[in-house]
PDB file of C-alpha atoms in Angstrom:
ATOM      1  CA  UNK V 111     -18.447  18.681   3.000  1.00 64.00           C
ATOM      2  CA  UNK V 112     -16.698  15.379   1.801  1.00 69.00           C
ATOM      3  CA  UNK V 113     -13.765  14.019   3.495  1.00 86.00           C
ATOM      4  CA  UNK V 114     -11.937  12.921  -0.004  1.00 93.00           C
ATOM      5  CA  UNK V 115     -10.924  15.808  -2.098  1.00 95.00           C
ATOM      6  CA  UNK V 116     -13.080  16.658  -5.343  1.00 96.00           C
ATOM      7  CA  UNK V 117     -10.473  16.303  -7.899  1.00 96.00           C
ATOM      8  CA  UNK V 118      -9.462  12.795  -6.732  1.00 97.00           C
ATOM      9  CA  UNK V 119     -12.893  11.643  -6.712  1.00 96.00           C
ATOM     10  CA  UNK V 120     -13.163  13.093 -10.216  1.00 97.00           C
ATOM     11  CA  UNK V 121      -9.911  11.474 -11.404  1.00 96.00           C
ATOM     12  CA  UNK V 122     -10.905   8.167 -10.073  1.00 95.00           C
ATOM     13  CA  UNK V 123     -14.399   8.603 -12.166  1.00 96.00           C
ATOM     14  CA  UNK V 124     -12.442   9.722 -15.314  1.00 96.00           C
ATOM     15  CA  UNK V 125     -10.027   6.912 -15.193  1.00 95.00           C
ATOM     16  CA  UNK V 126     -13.174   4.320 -15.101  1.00 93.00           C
ATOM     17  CA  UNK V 127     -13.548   5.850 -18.885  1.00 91.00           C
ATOM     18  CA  UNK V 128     -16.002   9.341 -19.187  1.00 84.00           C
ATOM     19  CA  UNK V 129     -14.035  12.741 -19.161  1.00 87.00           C
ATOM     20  CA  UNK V 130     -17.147  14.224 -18.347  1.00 94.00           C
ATOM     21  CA  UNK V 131     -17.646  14.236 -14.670  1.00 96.00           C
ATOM     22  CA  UNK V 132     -19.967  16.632 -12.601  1.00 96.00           C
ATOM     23  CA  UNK V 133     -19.376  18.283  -9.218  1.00 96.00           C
ATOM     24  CA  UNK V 134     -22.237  16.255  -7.447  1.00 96.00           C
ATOM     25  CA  UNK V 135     -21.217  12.871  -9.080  1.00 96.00           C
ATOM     26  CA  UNK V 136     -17.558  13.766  -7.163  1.00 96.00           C
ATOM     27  CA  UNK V 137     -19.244  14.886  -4.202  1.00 95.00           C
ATOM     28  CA  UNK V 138     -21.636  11.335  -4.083  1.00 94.00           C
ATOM     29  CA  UNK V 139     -18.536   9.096  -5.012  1.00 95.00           C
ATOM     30  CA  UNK V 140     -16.795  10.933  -1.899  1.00 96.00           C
ATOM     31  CA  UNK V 141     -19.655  10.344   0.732  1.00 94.00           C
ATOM     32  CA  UNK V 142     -19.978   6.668  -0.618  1.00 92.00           C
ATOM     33  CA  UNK V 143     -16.415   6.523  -0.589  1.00 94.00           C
ATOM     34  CA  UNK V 144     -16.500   7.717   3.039  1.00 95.00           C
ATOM     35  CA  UNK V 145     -19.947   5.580   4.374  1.00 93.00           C
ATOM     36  CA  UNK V 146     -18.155   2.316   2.915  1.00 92.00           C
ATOM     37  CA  UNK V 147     -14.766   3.575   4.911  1.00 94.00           C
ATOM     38  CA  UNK V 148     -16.072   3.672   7.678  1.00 95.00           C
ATOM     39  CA  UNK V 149     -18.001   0.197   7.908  1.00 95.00           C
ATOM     40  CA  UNK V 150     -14.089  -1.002   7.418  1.00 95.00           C
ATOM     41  CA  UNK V 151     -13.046   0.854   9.702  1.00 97.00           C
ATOM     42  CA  UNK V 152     -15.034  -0.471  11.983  1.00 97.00           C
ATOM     43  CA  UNK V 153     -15.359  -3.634  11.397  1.00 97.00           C
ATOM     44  CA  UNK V 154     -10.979  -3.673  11.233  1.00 98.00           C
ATOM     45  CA  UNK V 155     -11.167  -2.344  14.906  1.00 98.00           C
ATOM     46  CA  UNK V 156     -13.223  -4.993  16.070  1.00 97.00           C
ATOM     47  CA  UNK V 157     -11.213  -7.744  14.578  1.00 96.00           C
ATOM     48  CA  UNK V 158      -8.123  -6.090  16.241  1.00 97.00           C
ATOM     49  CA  UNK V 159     -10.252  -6.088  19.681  1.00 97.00           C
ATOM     50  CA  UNK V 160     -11.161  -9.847  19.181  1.00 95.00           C
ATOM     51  CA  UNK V 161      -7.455 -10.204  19.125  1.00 94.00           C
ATOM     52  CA  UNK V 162      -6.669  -8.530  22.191  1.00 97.00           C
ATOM     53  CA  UNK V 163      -4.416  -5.728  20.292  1.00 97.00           C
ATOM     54  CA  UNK V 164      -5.066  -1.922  20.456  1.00 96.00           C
ATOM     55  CA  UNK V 165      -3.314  -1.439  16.700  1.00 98.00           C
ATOM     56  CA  UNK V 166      -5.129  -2.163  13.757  1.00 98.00           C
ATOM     57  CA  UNK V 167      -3.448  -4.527  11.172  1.00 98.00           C
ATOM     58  CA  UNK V 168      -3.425  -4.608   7.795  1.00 96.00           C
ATOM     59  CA  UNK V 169      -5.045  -8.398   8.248  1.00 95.00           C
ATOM     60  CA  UNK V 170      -7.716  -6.690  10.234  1.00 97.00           C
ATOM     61  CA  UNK V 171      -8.786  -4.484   7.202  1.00 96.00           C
ATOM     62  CA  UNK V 172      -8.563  -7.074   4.913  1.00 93.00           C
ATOM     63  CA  UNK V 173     -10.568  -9.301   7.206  1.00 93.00           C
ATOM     64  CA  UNK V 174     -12.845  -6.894   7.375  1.00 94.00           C
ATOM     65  CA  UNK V 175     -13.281  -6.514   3.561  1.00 92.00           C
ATOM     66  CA  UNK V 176     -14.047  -9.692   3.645  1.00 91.00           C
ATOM     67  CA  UNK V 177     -16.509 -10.023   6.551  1.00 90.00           C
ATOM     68  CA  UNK V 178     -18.770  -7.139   4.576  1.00 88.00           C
ATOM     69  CA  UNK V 179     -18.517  -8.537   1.118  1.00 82.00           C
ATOM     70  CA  UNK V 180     -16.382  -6.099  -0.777  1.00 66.00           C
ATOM     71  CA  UNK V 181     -15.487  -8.768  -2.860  1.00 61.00           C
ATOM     72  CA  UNK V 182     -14.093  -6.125  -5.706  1.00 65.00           C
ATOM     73  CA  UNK V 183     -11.930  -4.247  -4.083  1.00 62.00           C
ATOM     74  CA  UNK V 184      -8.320  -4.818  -5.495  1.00 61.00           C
ATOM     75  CA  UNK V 185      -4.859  -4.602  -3.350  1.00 48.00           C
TER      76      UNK V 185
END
């Protein structure tokens, strides 16, 4: 079962401009959603390892944004 709740994965899909959205488009945006998370994730952790610091930073997400060409996604 997805990690992100359905009806925020449908609200995000509605706001990009259809009101119709379907159960599996939700459910695909969430495990997406999720796969690209995690790359991050762990991408962020390593940055904060190469840094010699056990909490990851804000910088260290970003960072990692970067480092996996996510080029669109907006602060």
């Amino acid at each position: 079962m997805p990690e992100f709740p359905l009806s925020t994965m449908k609200r995000l899909l509605r706001r990009a401009g259809n009101e119709g959205v379907s159960r599996s488009a939700a459910i695909e945006l969430s495990a997406v959603l999720e796969s690209v998370g995690e790359d991050i994730a762990e991408q962020a952790v390593r940055s904060a390892d190469n840094r010699g610091v056990k909490t990851v930073s804000e910088e260290d997400v970003r960072a990692a944004v970067k480092t996996l060409n996510r080029p669109r996604i907006r602060w």
